[in-house]
């Protein structure tokens, strides 16, 4: 699971959960995988991100050191920041661990890099 | 052109073992029809420069892998499945074909639909479309890949009401339908959400009359 994917996941599929975002990451195995840097992609995907959630997730998996507290207001980020975002969004892979619903504490396993957001029938909203 | 040939070739699933197909739907005529539809739509898809693409119920992952390859690294390609073995197979398909796809295990698009509302530029769905008794529509395992219940539409009909919320203003939705699915009813349901339907491609595969239909907002 890339942190880009994590940024799109919510647990409000659970009955009674209103927001379910961001999910807490408890990583047990994190890997860095080489992905070609594509500045256009970063520019296009940024408006779709919740940066606070990304920063929190990056901290939880131990890759937040170069990430600023907030994104600059300007559209032009410079290559260093773009590369940092590329690394955090696409190169950091959570292979094993769990995601935790911020409202209920319900745990969702991550196995082989795939988050398992399946619910039991009695949990479905 | 050599480059185009590999661009349009069916993604390899050479990582599959024969046992994988006990649990995961093996790419078949319906999957290949979706690939052909996407190939046919290449110019349209590229000109809209999609950023977010989602395939619901990706199974082996060949369709989202094919799309990811067509669009290149400019697109974020996420896929879902309800079957853990399918999601893992899709992950391997992406890796084997050197494209980045992002599998998530969930029912339809449940875990991502809140964050991706209004963001999805390309949505793909090859649903379980076979007409079966309702009791056979399953919540996991290989039956989930084909058993469609009444009119073969029980799963499709659960996704349709969510399409309008998911798609970006210019977003498109490609859906596989079987003649028995009564596509006119699907067209009507989508029309109420402001979408117009066109047929991209139709083919008779054995006893199945299959089509890929496309929905986009009326402008």
Coordinates of C-alpha atoms in Angstrom, one line a residue:
Chain A
X1 CA 0.0 0.0 0.0
X2 CA 1.4 3.3 -1.1
X3 CA 0.6 6.4 1.0
X4 CA -1.2 7.8 -2.0
X5 CA -3.6 4.9 -1.7
X6 CA -3.9 5.3 2.0
X7 CA -4.9 9.0 1.5
X8 CA -8.0 7.7 -0.4
X9 CA -9.2 5.2 2.2
X10 CA -11.9 5.8 4.7
X11 CA -13.5 3.5 7.3
X12 CA -16.9 5.2 7.1
X13 CA -18.2 2.0 5.5
X14 CA -18.6 0.8 9.1
X15 CA -22.0 1.3 10.6
X16 CA -22.0 4.4 12.8
X17 CA -18.7 5.8 11.5
X18 CA -19.1 9.3 10.1
X19 CA -15.8 10.2 8.6
X20 CA -13.3 7.3 9.3
X21 CA -10.4 9.4 8.0
X22 CA -7.5 9.3 8.2
X23 CA -6.9 5.7 9.1
X24 CA -4.0 5.2 11.5
X25 CA -1.1 3.1 10.1
X26 CA 0.6 0.6 12.4
X27 CA 3.3 -0.7 10.0
X28 CA 5.2 -3.9 10.6
X29 CA 7.1 -4.0 7.3
X30 CA 7.8 -1.0 5.2
X31 CA 9.9 -1.0 2.0
X32 CA 11.2 1.7 -0.3
X33 CA 10.6 0.8 -4.0
X34 CA 12.2 2.6 -6.9
X35 CA 9.5 4.4 -9.0
X36 CA 10.4 6.7 -11.9
X37 CA 10.0 10.4 -10.9
X38 CA 7.2 12.1 -12.8
X39 CA 6.8 15.7 -11.8
X40 CA 3.6 16.1 -13.8
X41 CA 1.9 13.3 -11.9
X42 CA 2.8 14.9 -8.6
X43 CA 1.4 18.3 -9.8
X44 CA -1.9 16.7 -11.0
X45 CA -2.5 14.5 -7.9
X46 CA -1.7 17.1 -5.3
X47 CA -5.0 18.9 -5.4
X48 CA -6.7 15.5 -4.6
X49 CA -4.7 14.9 -1.5
X50 CA -5.3 15.6 2.1
X51 CA -1.9 16.9 3.1
X52 CA -2.4 16.7 6.8
X53 CA -3.4 13.0 6.5
X54 CA -0.3 12.4 4.3
X55 CA 2.0 14.1 6.8
X56 CA 0.5 12.0 9.6
X57 CA 0.8 8.8 7.6
X58 CA 4.4 9.5 6.6
X59 CA 5.2 10.1 10.2
X60 CA 3.6 6.8 11.2
X61 CA 5.7 4.9 8.6
X62 CA 8.9 6.8 9.4
X63 CA 9.3 8.8 6.2
X64 CA 8.2 12.3 7.2
X65 CA 11.6 13.9 7.8
X66 CA 11.7 16.0 4.6
X67 CA 8.0 16.7 4.4
X68 CA 7.1 20.2 5.4
X69 CA 4.3 20.9 7.9
X70 CA 2.2 22.4 5.2
X71 CA 2.5 22.9 1.5
X72 CA 3.6 26.2 0.1
X73 CA 0.9 28.5 -1.2
X74 CA 2.6 28.9 -4.5
X75 CA 1.9 26.5 -7.4
X76 CA 5.6 26.1 -8.1
X77 CA 7.1 23.8 -5.5
X78 CA 10.6 23.3 -6.8
X79 CA 12.1 20.0 -7.6
X80 CA 13.2 19.1 -4.1
X81 CA 9.7 19.2 -2.6
X82 CA 8.3 17.4 -5.6
X83 CA 10.9 14.6 -5.2
X84 CA 10.1 14.4 -1.5
X85 CA 6.3 14.1 -2.4
X86 CA 7.1 11.5 -5.0
X87 CA 9.1 9.5 -2.5
X88 CA 6.4 9.6 0.2
X89 CA 3.5 9.0 -2.2
X90 CA 4.8 6.3 -4.5
X91 CA 8.1 4.9 -3.3
X92 CA 7.2 4.1 0.3
X93 CA 5.3 0.8 0.4
X94 CA 3.6 -0.5 3.5
X95 CA 3.8 -4.3 2.9
X96 CA 2.6 -5.6 6.2
X97 CA 0.8 -4.0 9.1
X98 CA -2.7 -2.7 9.9
X99 CA -4.9 0.3 9.5
X100 CA -7.0 1.5 12.4
X101 CA -10.3 3.2 12.2
X102 CA -9.9 6.5 14.1
X103 CA -13.4 6.4 15.5
X104 CA -13.9 2.7 16.5
X105 CA -10.5 1.3 16.7
X106 CA -11.5 -1.5 14.2
X107 CA -8.4 -2.9 12.6
X108 CA -7.9 -3.6 8.9
X109 CA -4.9 -5.8 8.0
X110 CA -2.4 -4.9 5.3
X111 CA -1.0 -8.0 3.8
X112 CA 1.4 -8.3 0.8
X113 CA 0.9 -4.5 0.4
X114 CA -2.9 -4.8 0.0
X115 CA -5.2 -3.1 2.6
X116 CA -8.1 -5.4 3.5
X117 CA -11.1 -3.1 4.0
X118 CA -13.6 -6.0 3.9
X119 CA -16.2 -5.9 6.7
X120 CA -18.3 -8.6 8.3
X121 CA -22.0 -8.4 7.4
X122 CA -23.0 -7.1 10.8
X123 CA -20.6 -4.1 10.6
X124 CA -21.8 -2.7 7.2
X125 CA -23.5 0.6 7.3
Chain B
X1 CA 5.0 0.2 -34.9
X2 CA 6.7 -2.1 -32.4
X3 CA 6.0 0.2 -29.5
X4 CA 2.3 0.1 -30.2
X5 CA 2.2 -3.6 -30.5
X6 CA 3.4 -4.1 -27.0
X7 CA 1.2 -1.2 -25.8
X8 CA -1.9 -3.1 -27.0
X9 CA -0.8 -6.6 -26.2
X10 CA -2.8 -8.5 -23.6
X11 CA -1.0 -8.0 -20.2
X12 CA 0.8 -11.2 -19.4
X13 CA -0.4 -13.4 -16.6
X14 CA 2.5 -15.7 -16.8
X15 CA 2.8 -15.5 -13.0
X16 CA -0.4 -17.5 -12.7
X17 CA -0.3 -21.1 -11.5
X18 CA -3.1 -23.4 -12.5
X19 CA -4.3 -23.4 -8.9
X20 CA -4.8 -19.6 -9.0
X21 CA -7.7 -20.0 -11.3
X22 CA -9.5 -22.1 -8.7
X23 CA -10.0 -18.8 -6.9
X24 CA -9.6 -16.1 -9.4
X25 CA -11.5 -15.5 -12.7
X26 CA -9.2 -16.3 -15.5
X27 CA -9.1 -13.6 -18.2
X28 CA -11.7 -14.6 -20.8
X29 CA -13.7 -13.1 -23.7
X30 CA -15.4 -10.5 -21.5
X31 CA -12.0 -9.3 -20.2
X32 CA -10.6 -9.2 -23.7
X33 CA -13.6 -7.2 -25.0
X34 CA -12.9 -4.6 -22.3
X35 CA -9.3 -4.4 -23.5
X36 CA -10.4 -4.0 -27.1
X37 CA -12.9 -1.3 -26.1
X38 CA -10.1 0.6 -24.2
X39 CA -7.8 0.2 -27.2
X40 CA -10.5 1.6 -29.5
X41 CA -11.0 4.5 -27.0
X42 CA -7.3 5.3 -26.8
X43 CA -7.5 8.7 -28.4
X44 CA -10.5 9.8 -26.4
X45 CA -8.9 8.6 -23.2
X46 CA -5.5 10.2 -23.8
X47 CA -7.0 13.5 -24.8
X48 CA -8.8 13.8 -21.5
X49 CA -5.6 13.2 -19.6
X50 CA -7.1 11.2 -16.8
X51 CA -5.5 11.5 -13.4
X52 CA -7.6 9.0 -11.4
X53 CA -8.7 5.7 -12.8
X54 CA -10.6 3.1 -10.8
X55 CA -11.6 -0.5 -11.7
X56 CA -14.2 -2.0 -9.5
X57 CA -14.0 -5.8 -9.2
X58 CA -10.6 -6.1 -11.0
X59 CA -10.3 -9.9 -10.8
X60 CA -7.0 -10.9 -12.4
X61 CA -6.2 -7.2 -13.0
X62 CA -5.6 -7.4 -16.7
X63 CA -8.0 -4.5 -17.5
X64 CA -6.6 -2.0 -15.1
X65 CA -3.1 -3.1 -16.0
X66 CA -3.9 -2.6 -19.7
X67 CA -5.3 0.9 -18.9
X68 CA -2.4 1.8 -16.8
X69 CA 0.0 0.9 -19.6
X70 CA -2.1 2.9 -22.2
X71 CA -2.1 6.0 -20.0
X72 CA 1.4 5.8 -18.6
X73 CA 2.6 7.1 -15.3
X74 CA 0.4 10.2 -15.4
X75 CA -2.5 8.3 -14.1
X76 CA -3.2 6.9 -10.6
X77 CA -4.8 3.5 -11.3
X78 CA -6.5 2.0 -8.3
X79 CA -8.5 -1.3 -8.3
X80 CA -10.7 -3.1 -5.9
X81 CA -12.0 -6.6 -5.4
X82 CA -13.9 -8.4 -2.8
X83 CA -11.8 -11.5 -3.3
X84 CA -8.4 -11.5 -1.4
X85 CA -6.9 -13.9 -3.9
X86 CA -8.0 -11.7 -6.9
X87 CA -6.6 -8.5 -5.3
X88 CA -3.3 -10.3 -4.8
X89 CA -3.3 -11.8 -8.3
X90 CA -4.0 -8.2 -9.7
X91 CA -1.0 -6.9 -7.7
X92 CA 1.2 -9.6 -9.3
X93 CA -0.3 -8.8 -12.8
X94 CA 0.7 -5.1 -12.4
X95 CA 4.2 -6.0 -11.2
X96 CA 4.7 -8.6 -14.0
X97 CA 3.8 -6.0 -16.6
X98 CA 5.9 -3.3 -15.0
X99 CA 3.0 -0.9 -14.3
X100 CA 1.9 0.6 -11.0
X101 CA -1.6 -0.4 -10.0
X102 CA -3.0 0.0 -6.5
X103 CA -5.2 -2.9 -5.3
X104 CA -7.6 -2.4 -2.4
X105 CA -9.8 -5.2 -0.9
X106 CA -13.3 -3.9 -0.4
X107 CA -16.9 -4.2 -1.5
X108 CA -17.4 -2.3 -4.8
X109 CA -15.7 1.0 -4.2
X110 CA -16.8 1.4 -0.6
X111 CA -13.4 2.2 1.0
X112 CA -12.5 4.9 -1.5
X113 CA -15.7 6.4 -2.6
X114 CA -15.8 9.2 0.0
X115 CA -12.4 10.5 -0.8
X116 CA -12.6 10.0 -4.5
X117 CA -16.0 11.6 -5.0
X118 CA -16.0 13.7 -8.1
X119 CA -12.4 12.7 -8.8
X120 CA -12.6 9.6 -10.9
X121 CA -11.9 10.3 -14.6
X122 CA -12.1 6.7 -15.8
X123 CA -14.2 4.0 -14.1
X124 CA -14.2 0.4 -15.3
X125 CA -16.5 -2.4 -14.3
X126 CA -16.7 -5.9 -15.6
X127 CA -19.4 -7.1 -13.2
X128 CA -20.6 -10.6 -12.5
X129 CA -23.2 -10.5 -15.2
X130 CA -24.4 -14.1 -15.6
X131 CA -28.1 -14.6 -14.8
X132 CA -28.3 -16.8 -11.8
X133 CA -30.6 -17.3 -8.8
X134 CA -30.2 -14.5 -6.3
X135 CA -28.9 -17.0 -3.7
X136 CA -25.8 -17.6 -5.9
X137 CA -24.7 -13.9 -5.8
X138 CA -21.8 -14.4 -3.4
X139 CA -19.8 -12.1 -1.2
X140 CA -16.4 -13.6 -2.0
X141 CA -14.6 -16.4 -3.8
X142 CA -14.7 -17.2 -7.5
X143 CA -18.5 -17.2 -7.7
X144 CA -18.4 -13.5 -7.0
X145 CA -16.7 -13.1 -10.4
X146 CA -19.7 -14.3 -12.4
X147 CA -22.9 -14.9 -10.5
X148 CA -25.1 -11.8 -11.2
X149 CA -28.5 -12.9 -9.8
X150 CA -31.7 -11.6 -11.3
X151 CA -31.1 -10.4 -14.9
X152 CA -27.4 -10.8 -14.1
X153 CA -27.7 -7.3 -12.7
X154 CA -27.8 -7.5 -8.9
X155 CA -24.2 -6.3 -8.5
X156 CA -24.2 -3.8 -11.4
X157 CA -27.4 -2.3 -9.9
X158 CA -25.6 -1.7 -6.6
X159 CA -22.8 0.3 -8.3
X160 CA -24.9 2.4 -10.7
X161 CA -26.4 4.8 -8.1
X162 CA -22.8 5.6 -7.0
X163 CA -21.4 6.4 -10.4
X164 CA -22.6 10.0 -10.6
X165 CA -21.0 10.8 -7.2
X166 CA -17.7 9.2 -8.1
X167 CA -17.0 10.6 -11.6
X168 CA -15.3 13.9 -12.2
X169 CA -17.2 16.3 -14.4
X170 CA -15.6 14.9 -17.6
X171 CA -15.4 11.3 -16.2
X172 CA -16.3 8.3 -18.2
X173 CA -17.6 4.9 -17.1
X174 CA -17.1 1.7 -19.1
X175 CA -19.3 -1.2 -18.2
X176 CA -19.6 -4.7 -19.6
X177 CA -23.1 -5.9 -20.3
X178 CA -24.7 -9.1 -21.4
X179 CA -27.8 -9.0 -23.7
X180 CA -29.8 -10.6 -20.8
X181 CA -28.9 -7.7 -18.5
X182 CA -31.5 -5.5 -20.3
X183 CA -29.2 -2.6 -21.1
X184 CA -32.1 -0.3 -21.8
X185 CA -32.9 -0.3 -18.1
X186 CA -29.3 0.5 -17.2
X187 CA -29.4 3.3 -19.7
X188 CA -32.6 4.7 -18.1
X189 CA -31.1 4.5 -14.6
X190 CA -28.0 6.4 -15.7
X191 CA -30.0 8.9 -17.6
X192 CA -31.6 10.0 -14.3
X193 CA -28.1 10.8 -13.1
X194 CA -27.5 12.9 -16.2
X195 CA -25.5 10.4 -18.2
X196 CA -25.7 9.4 -21.8
X197 CA -24.9 5.9 -23.0
X198 CA -23.0 4.8 -26.1
X199 CA -22.0 1.3 -27.2
X200 CA -18.3 1.0 -27.7
X201 CA -18.1 -2.5 -29.0
X202 CA -20.3 -5.6 -29.2
X203 CA -19.2 -9.2 -29.7
X204 CA -20.8 -12.7 -29.6
X205 CA -18.6 -15.0 -27.6
X206 CA -20.0 -18.5 -27.6
X207 CA -23.5 -18.1 -26.3
X208 CA -22.9 -14.7 -24.8
X209 CA -23.8 -11.4 -26.6
X210 CA -21.5 -9.0 -24.8
X211 CA -21.0 -5.3 -25.1
X212 CA -19.0 -2.6 -23.6
X213 CA -21.1 0.5 -23.0
X214 CA -19.8 3.9 -22.1
X215 CA -21.4 6.6 -20.0
X216 CA -20.5 10.3 -19.9
X217 CA -22.3 13.4 -18.7
X218 CA -24.6 15.2 -21.0
X219 CA -23.1 18.5 -21.8

